[in-house]
Amino acid sequence: MAEQLMKYSEAVKKFDPVIGLETHVELSTNTKLFCPAPISFGAEPNTELTPVSLGLPGSLPVINEAAVDYAIKLGLALHCQINEWSQFSRKNYFYPDMPRDYQISQYDKPTNGEGYLDVELEDGTVFRVPIERAHIEDDAGKNTHVGGADGRIEGADHSLVDYNRAGVPLIEIVTKPIEGAGDRAPEIAGAYMRAIRDIVRALNISHARMEQGNMRADVNVSLRRDPSDPFGTRSETKNVNSFRGIERTIQYEIRRQAAILDKGGEILQETRHWDEASQATAGGRVKSDADDYRYFPDPDLVMLHITPEHVDEIRKQMPEMPRERRNRLKGEWNFSDIEMRDVVNADALDLIEETVKLGATPAGAKKWWLGELSREANAKGVALEELDITPQAVADVERLIADGKLNDKLAKQTVAFVLKGEGTPEQIVEAHGFKVVSDNGALQAAVQEALDANPDVVEKLKGGNMKPMGAIIGAVMRATKGQADAKAVTKIVMEKIKG
Amino acid sequence: MQSELNVIADAIDSVQEAATADVEPTANPVPLETYLRPDVPVTPLPQSEVLAAAPATADGMFVAPQILGEE
Amino acid sequence: MTDTTELVKLSAVQMAEKLRAKEITSRDLVSAQLDVIDAAEPSIKAFLTVSGEAALEQADAFDNLSDSEKAELPELAGVPIAIKDMIVTKGIQTTAASRILEGWIPPYDATVIEKLKAAHMPLLGKTNLDEFAQGSSTEHSAYQNTSNPWDVERVPGGSGGGSAAAVSSFEAPLALGTDTGGSIRQPGALTGTVGVKPTYGGVSRFGAIAMASSLDQIGPVTRTVLDSALLQEIIGGHDKRDSTSIPEGPRPMVAAAREGQRRDLKGLKVGLVKELNGEGFQPGVEARFHEAVDMLTAMGAEVVEVSCPNFKYSLGAYYIIMPSEVSSNLARYDGMRYGLRVMPPEDVAQTAANMMAYTREAGFGDEVKRRIILGTYALSAGYYDAWYGSAQKVRTLIINDFKKAFEQADVLVSPTSPTTAFKFGEKMDDPLAMYMNDIATIPANLAGVPAMSIPAGLSDDGLPVGFQFIAPQQRDEVMYKPAAALEAALEESWGAPIWSSLKTPWLDGLNK
């Protein structure tokens, strides 16, 4: 079963990879593309359907205005030609999850034509990915395979079909063949997908959660000996739904195809799928002439007319694009390249920006979101933004620290209580009686007590050995239930020793 | 059935002679621009009505026989 | 109280007058029609489903309205109607006369049904048709043959033979049909009734089971021109659930029909379409047609001959576009969500793909399969440009022919069908002969223009002949005026409506 693979470094030395990505982005409209059925995540099966999305006889599609506007926004972000006249066509094929047994998509007249996207790589290099089109289409339902192992299609005895997803609007972004990527092909694909994710989030047109299937990609890979050769036969790996999966798919396909070609073999034009468990692509269906979708203009839908005036109106509402925004914030926050990359990779940009807007310093906000809170999110296996803490709460904690009302230790405890849902930082400070003990008599007494209890430490401190200072601070902290300010304690100790 | 199809095929072959390159195709006879629907949800069909006519159901879903191969 | 036989022979307008005069109730009308249906069905077989109970309830609901509430309703309120079983009715079985939809109870109403219900018009039941409206004789119904009331050995035309026979035999005063290539007008011609195909987009298709989406149109089936006008104004108008619906209200058709009844056609230019008569038309059909044209002249119309040279390609274009759209529209009948499911025999793999194939093999009749195969072929990658692409170009040429013709004439005329009603089985083995039935009706569907058929008298064989009017797009009222005028003039020359010549043994003994 195991396929022959060539070492990656050797493969990219011997061959020039050409990749292509077909990215499906599920739009976050309130209703479906062709009917006003509601869309939500996790609804009971088959409860979000009208006669149209169930494909009942006699039902007819009517286009959702928001879906078209979302498509235009994405088209503008990808520098696409927005076509004044576009058309929906029927893509005919039988499959149990397709209520009409044809998909309504755009064929020769897509809403968004040619464009490009500049993506920034780890080292700051900018690579331009050419876009062929970004068209609108509707999604199919979902099959659950029963009777086989792990819900896999192989060996399943029957399937259960939930049509809730049928009719959800998708935009399929199709790149042109991406040439000149060389050994960085996987990295470029990953960076491109992340850039698309950031853009659709900035535009607020999709939840863009790959793990929930809001975004998925078909990955095409072919090899040729020399960049001047014609394109080689490509494989198409369907429905890859993680950034790492996409990078690994490309790596794997380059190694697999290189091994075959190196031995004088031929690449099959086939669809494959990425198997996360084995970290490999597996062969699927060989493409043949029988795959004829018999596209024709959907006679139930007349031409879609998008006026230049309407496009201008949407252009005026376009938010700042993620790359520009990152560069601007990096300057404003005075972060280094590496710091900024960490922020972006942690998906903390929005959260930090919001926290800073609410009064925190950029460094303070970053410290919380990338430190304590990232660890918490990782431990829980959730996204940072899904934690039970808001930028407001983080900004409040920072303000309490700045005002000297919390020290580091108490601040961490406060944040922990916020995460447990105990209320706002102020409420928690109040409820737990958190108070930084700094220059009052109680602190003086506590320090004296600690010094009296540790005469050996006092000797060392007097002798200029500052190492045991921690022991005194620890004792004071215990005595004050953590409310002492470490700096204040140190100051008092030094006074007492010198005095 | 094949011979019947041939008869019809002969009758429609003539269409190609008329369809010269300078003629624009017509998809819909009445020239209209599409009407766009506001993005406002309606109450969907209840699950019981969705499934009422299904040949086979289980757990609120439609039952399909064994599916070979993903699209 | 009026006798049942007298009552059911009234036009819908006359029934409505009696309702308003409180001489009868809607329940009286529905009961009388149900009695006629009981008596006629053994020989006519126009209905696939009779929804008598529901119709009586709807009648009572109308009868219980106050006078002021009734005054708000359209003129035909309270008058019952039959529905072609190609139109979706909530809670009433809808089959398209196919085994594949046997037993399907839709969870929603077509837009036209909602409008009829809002107008308080009781639904008598669902009428027979060729399976999925594919045919010209109603013999392709999976359930039964409908007889022509003028000669029960003969077909009522098709696909809407059930609606036409129901109206012709007095089982219903009104019916709805669907017309893709002549399925309202040709049965109208063959049964001596009025049948109208409105402008494409004039009546919502939402809830009309799709045959060929760019050609299908719902329209009235009645015994008089005025009844059709009243019915079309009720069912017409913009519908936001149909993207091909014209964003305007119905045209002033009732006013045009009433004006036509004055029989003054001075200033009207009538265009005789050269390509739509002559060769291939039965002599009796030709004779009645020309007599009628003379009558139009006598009423002051100016008759000119117009030529539409590209009409000769219309049959070919139709038999590419129609099956192409059919092949896609009928894909959804796959045994998954509703209707028939047939599992493969035990020695065949029990897969979803095989289930779909066996379901469709068992559920569709030969004519439907023939068109699906033809359409699948016409849309396939290597043939698309030569077939579907060419047919769409021919469509443009035909639209241009109509435009030019309407520069010379206000309304175009032709015989509706080349022949009168033929015998059962006569054309079943000769698809091309069957397809020739629609030669005069197809151009209007390809161009989306409105057209109607009215009775022009009886041919030498004693069977009805249809006379077709065609008007420009979105100008449906233009054909109603001369149609109503011709109807009035013909009835005067005959001394009675055409149906006075119809023998109705099923009505004998109905009056108690």
Tab-separated table of C-alpha atoms in Angstrom, chain C residues 273-474:
chain	number	residue	atom	x	y	z
C	273	VAL	CA	-48.773	33.486	-40.868
C	274	LYS	CA	-47.864	31.957	-44.220
C	275	GLU	CA	-45.796	29.181	-42.645
C	276	LEU	CA	-48.574	28.086	-40.262
C	277	ASN	CA	-51.169	26.776	-42.675
C	278	GLY	CA	-51.503	25.043	-45.984
C	279	GLU	CA	-49.472	21.885	-46.415
C	280	GLY	CA	-50.114	19.190	-43.835
C	281	PHE	CA	-53.298	20.802	-42.520
C	282	GLN	CA	-56.551	18.816	-42.776
C	283	PRO	CA	-58.916	20.354	-45.397
C	284	GLY	CA	-61.741	20.744	-42.853
C	285	VAL	CA	-59.344	22.561	-40.543
C	286	GLU	CA	-58.264	24.876	-43.376
C	287	ALA	CA	-61.881	25.570	-44.364
C	288	ARG	CA	-63.010	26.549	-40.844
C	289	PHE	CA	-59.902	28.665	-40.430
C	290	HIS	CA	-60.479	30.694	-43.592
C	291	GLU	CA	-64.167	31.163	-42.834
C	292	ALA	CA	-63.193	32.586	-39.483
C	293	VAL	CA	-60.639	34.901	-41.069
C	294	ASP	CA	-63.412	36.166	-43.367
C	295	MET	CA	-65.500	36.924	-40.286
C	296	LEU	CA	-62.654	38.980	-38.814
C	297	THR	CA	-62.578	40.942	-42.085
C	298	ALA	CA	-66.335	41.371	-41.938
C	299	MET	CA	-65.955	42.932	-38.493
C	300	GLY	CA	-63.604	45.535	-39.889
C	301	ALA	CA	-60.193	43.944	-39.426
C	302	GLU	CA	-57.587	44.288	-42.115
C	303	VAL	CA	-55.991	40.966	-42.997
C	304	VAL	CA	-52.403	40.842	-44.244
C	305	GLU	CA	-50.150	37.882	-44.955
C	306	VAL	CA	-46.920	37.797	-42.956
C	307	SER	CA	-43.942	35.514	-43.366
C	308	CYS	CA	-41.907	33.996	-40.570
C	309	PRO	CA	-39.236	32.130	-42.523
C	310	ASN	CA	-37.438	30.723	-39.479
C	311	PHE	CA	-40.529	28.963	-38.137
C	312	LYS	CA	-39.456	25.944	-40.164
C	313	TYR	CA	-36.658	25.434	-37.662
C	314	SER	CA	-38.914	25.716	-34.641
C	315	LEU	CA	-39.808	22.022	-34.340
C	316	GLY	CA	-36.113	21.098	-34.455
C	317	ALA	CA	-35.139	23.774	-31.934
C	318	TYR	CA	-38.002	22.741	-29.676
C	319	TYR	CA	-36.932	19.097	-29.742
C	320	ILE	CA	-33.456	20.133	-28.587
C	321	ILE	CA	-34.312	22.714	-25.920
C	322	MET	CA	-37.300	20.898	-24.445
C	323	PRO	CA	-35.636	17.486	-23.871
C	324	SER	CA	-32.422	19.165	-22.663
C	325	GLU	CA	-34.318	20.974	-19.925
C	326	VAL	CA	-36.431	17.866	-19.263
C	327	SER	CA	-33.318	15.748	-18.721
C	328	SER	CA	-32.124	18.126	-16.017
C	329	ASN	CA	-35.515	18.941	-14.458
C	330	LEU	CA	-36.414	15.271	-14.070
C	331	ALA	CA	-33.075	14.290	-12.509
C	332	ARG	CA	-34.460	14.910	-9.016
C	333	TYR	CA	-36.762	11.897	-9.231
C	334	ASP	CA	-34.107	9.581	-7.831
C	335	GLY	CA	-35.896	7.653	-5.084
C	336	MET	CA	-34.217	9.555	-2.242
C	337	ARG	CA	-36.649	12.144	-0.887
C	338	TYR	CA	-40.169	11.479	-2.184
C	339	GLY	CA	-42.052	9.264	-4.565
C	340	LEU	CA	-41.128	5.836	-5.820
C	341	ARG	CA	-38.049	3.858	-4.717
C	342	VAL	CA	-37.199	0.581	-6.396
C	343	MET	CA	-34.254	-1.424	-5.059
C	344	PRO	CA	-32.245	-3.509	-7.540
C	345	PRO	CA	-32.892	-7.273	-7.698
C	346	GLU	CA	-30.890	-9.368	-5.230
C	347	ASP	CA	-28.153	-10.341	-7.676
C	348	VAL	CA	-27.357	-6.668	-8.322
C	349	ALA	CA	-25.324	-4.541	-5.894
C	350	GLN	CA	-27.654	-2.722	-3.495
C	351	THR	CA	-26.075	0.683	-4.038
C	352	ALA	CA	-27.548	4.171	-4.169
C	353	ALA	CA	-26.589	4.514	-7.821
C	354	ASN	CA	-28.303	1.248	-8.740
C	355	MET	CA	-31.361	2.187	-6.674
C	356	MET	CA	-31.661	5.447	-8.615
C	357	ALA	CA	-31.332	3.634	-11.937
C	358	TYR	CA	-33.925	0.968	-11.081
C	359	THR	CA	-36.304	3.575	-9.649
C	360	ARG	CA	-36.164	5.664	-12.795
C	361	GLU	CA	-36.438	2.618	-15.041
C	362	ALA	CA	-39.624	1.540	-13.252
C	363	GLY	CA	-41.019	5.001	-12.562
C	364	PHE	CA	-40.804	6.701	-15.956
C	365	GLY	CA	-42.723	5.775	-19.108
C	366	ASP	CA	-41.185	5.355	-22.564
C	367	GLU	CA	-41.857	8.868	-23.850
C	368	VAL	CA	-40.251	10.458	-20.777
C	369	LYS	CA	-37.239	8.163	-21.073
C	370	ARG	CA	-36.941	8.969	-24.765
C	371	ARG	CA	-36.779	12.701	-24.029
C	372	ILE	CA	-34.332	12.277	-21.143
C	373	ILE	CA	-31.976	10.316	-23.407
C	374	LEU	CA	-32.319	12.872	-26.177
C	375	GLY	CA	-31.723	15.781	-23.784
C	376	THR	CA	-28.755	14.134	-22.096
C	377	TYR	CA	-27.229	13.663	-25.525
C	378	ALA	CA	-27.974	17.224	-26.660
C	379	LEU	CA	-26.258	18.729	-23.606
C	380	SER	CA	-23.197	16.493	-23.614
C	381	ALA	CA	-19.846	18.215	-23.948
C	382	GLY	CA	-19.075	17.356	-27.558
C	383	TYR	CA	-22.551	18.261	-28.804
C	384	TYR	CA	-23.562	21.280	-26.762
C	385	ASP	CA	-22.609	23.934	-29.313
C	386	ALA	CA	-24.003	22.061	-32.293
C	387	TRP	CA	-27.276	21.198	-30.573
C	388	TYR	CA	-28.282	23.272	-27.569
C	389	GLY	CA	-26.246	26.272	-28.655
C	390	SER	CA	-27.728	26.197	-32.154
C	391	ALA	CA	-31.258	25.789	-30.835
C	392	GLN	CA	-30.832	28.874	-28.659
C	393	LYS	CA	-29.776	30.810	-31.727
C	394	VAL	CA	-32.848	29.606	-33.602
C	395	ARG	CA	-34.832	30.945	-30.687
C	396	THR	CA	-33.383	34.380	-31.383
C	397	LEU	CA	-34.316	34.056	-35.058
C	398	ILE	CA	-37.890	33.124	-34.198
C	399	ILE	CA	-38.184	36.040	-31.776
C	400	ASN	CA	-36.951	38.311	-34.585
C	401	ASP	CA	-39.498	36.806	-37.006
C	402	PHE	CA	-42.245	37.644	-34.526
C	403	LYS	CA	-40.908	41.177	-34.057
C	404	LYS	CA	-40.994	41.768	-37.801
C	405	ALA	CA	-44.439	40.222	-38.128
C	406	PHE	CA	-45.772	42.452	-35.365
C	407	GLU	CA	-44.506	45.480	-37.247
C	408	GLN	CA	-46.992	44.529	-39.978
C	409	ALA	CA	-49.856	43.230	-37.861
C	410	ASP	CA	-51.312	43.687	-34.364
C	411	VAL	CA	-52.171	40.054	-33.900
C	412	LEU	CA	-51.235	36.868	-35.768
C	413	VAL	CA	-53.569	33.993	-36.599
C	414	SER	CA	-53.296	30.345	-37.678
C	415	PRO	CA	-55.108	27.058	-37.167
C	416	THR	CA	-54.170	25.718	-33.727
C	417	SER	CA	-53.614	22.123	-34.764
C	418	PRO	CA	-53.195	20.586	-38.219
C	419	THR	CA	-55.838	17.945	-37.526
C	420	THR	CA	-58.921	17.287	-35.457
C	421	ALA	CA	-58.917	14.691	-32.679
C	422	PHE	CA	-57.384	11.349	-33.681
C	423	LYS	CA	-58.126	7.847	-32.446
C	424	PHE	CA	-56.389	6.211	-29.499
C	425	GLY	CA	-53.184	4.518	-30.594
C	426	GLU	CA	-53.214	6.156	-34.023
C	427	LYS	CA	-49.988	8.097	-33.498
C	428	MET	CA	-48.451	6.283	-30.560
C	429	ASP	CA	-45.987	4.354	-32.724
C	430	ASP	CA	-45.001	7.373	-34.767
C	431	PRO	CA	-43.412	10.004	-32.509
C	432	LEU	CA	-42.763	12.355	-35.409
C	433	ALA	CA	-46.435	12.365	-36.445
C	434	MET	CA	-47.307	12.996	-32.801
C	435	TYR	CA	-44.807	15.843	-32.618
C	436	MET	CA	-46.297	17.438	-35.773
C	437	ASN	CA	-49.431	18.173	-33.716
C	438	ASP	CA	-47.610	21.065	-32.131
C	439	ILE	CA	-46.168	22.570	-35.298
C	440	ALA	CA	-48.355	25.694	-35.085
C	441	THR	CA	-48.207	26.121	-31.313
C	442	ILE	CA	-44.463	25.714	-30.660
C	443	PRO	CA	-43.217	29.047	-32.076
C	444	ALA	CA	-45.136	31.001	-29.397
C	445	ASN	CA	-43.423	28.989	-26.625
C	446	LEU	CA	-39.964	29.482	-28.129
C	447	ALA	CA	-40.549	33.240	-28.345
C	448	GLY	CA	-42.426	33.597	-25.055
C	449	VAL	CA	-45.325	35.393	-26.757
C	450	PRO	CA	-48.945	34.887	-25.645
C	451	ALA	CA	-51.288	32.756	-27.745
C	452	MET	CA	-54.735	31.260	-27.427
C	453	SER	CA	-57.003	28.793	-29.155
C	454	ILE	CA	-60.747	29.234	-29.520
C	455	PRO	CA	-63.251	26.926	-31.238
C	456	ALA	CA	-63.749	27.721	-34.956
C	457	GLY	CA	-66.510	25.201	-35.588
C	458	LEU	CA	-66.621	21.569	-36.580
C	459	SER	CA	-64.652	19.923	-39.364
C	460	ASP	CA	-66.196	17.563	-41.935
C	461	ASP	CA	-65.731	14.743	-39.435
C	462	GLY	CA	-67.943	16.554	-36.917
C	463	LEU	CA	-65.006	17.267	-34.601
C	464	PRO	CA	-63.947	20.683	-33.280
C	465	VAL	CA	-61.343	22.853	-35.005
C	466	GLY	CA	-59.186	25.371	-33.145
C	467	PHE	CA	-58.304	28.928	-34.238
C	468	GLN	CA	-55.111	30.409	-32.819
C	469	PHE	CA	-54.394	34.056	-32.011
C	470	ILE	CA	-50.840	35.151	-31.178
C	471	ALA	CA	-50.015	38.563	-29.639
C	472	PRO	CA	-46.755	40.390	-28.856
C	473	GLN	CA	-44.890	39.729	-25.606
C	474	GLN	CA	-46.562	41.234	-22.546
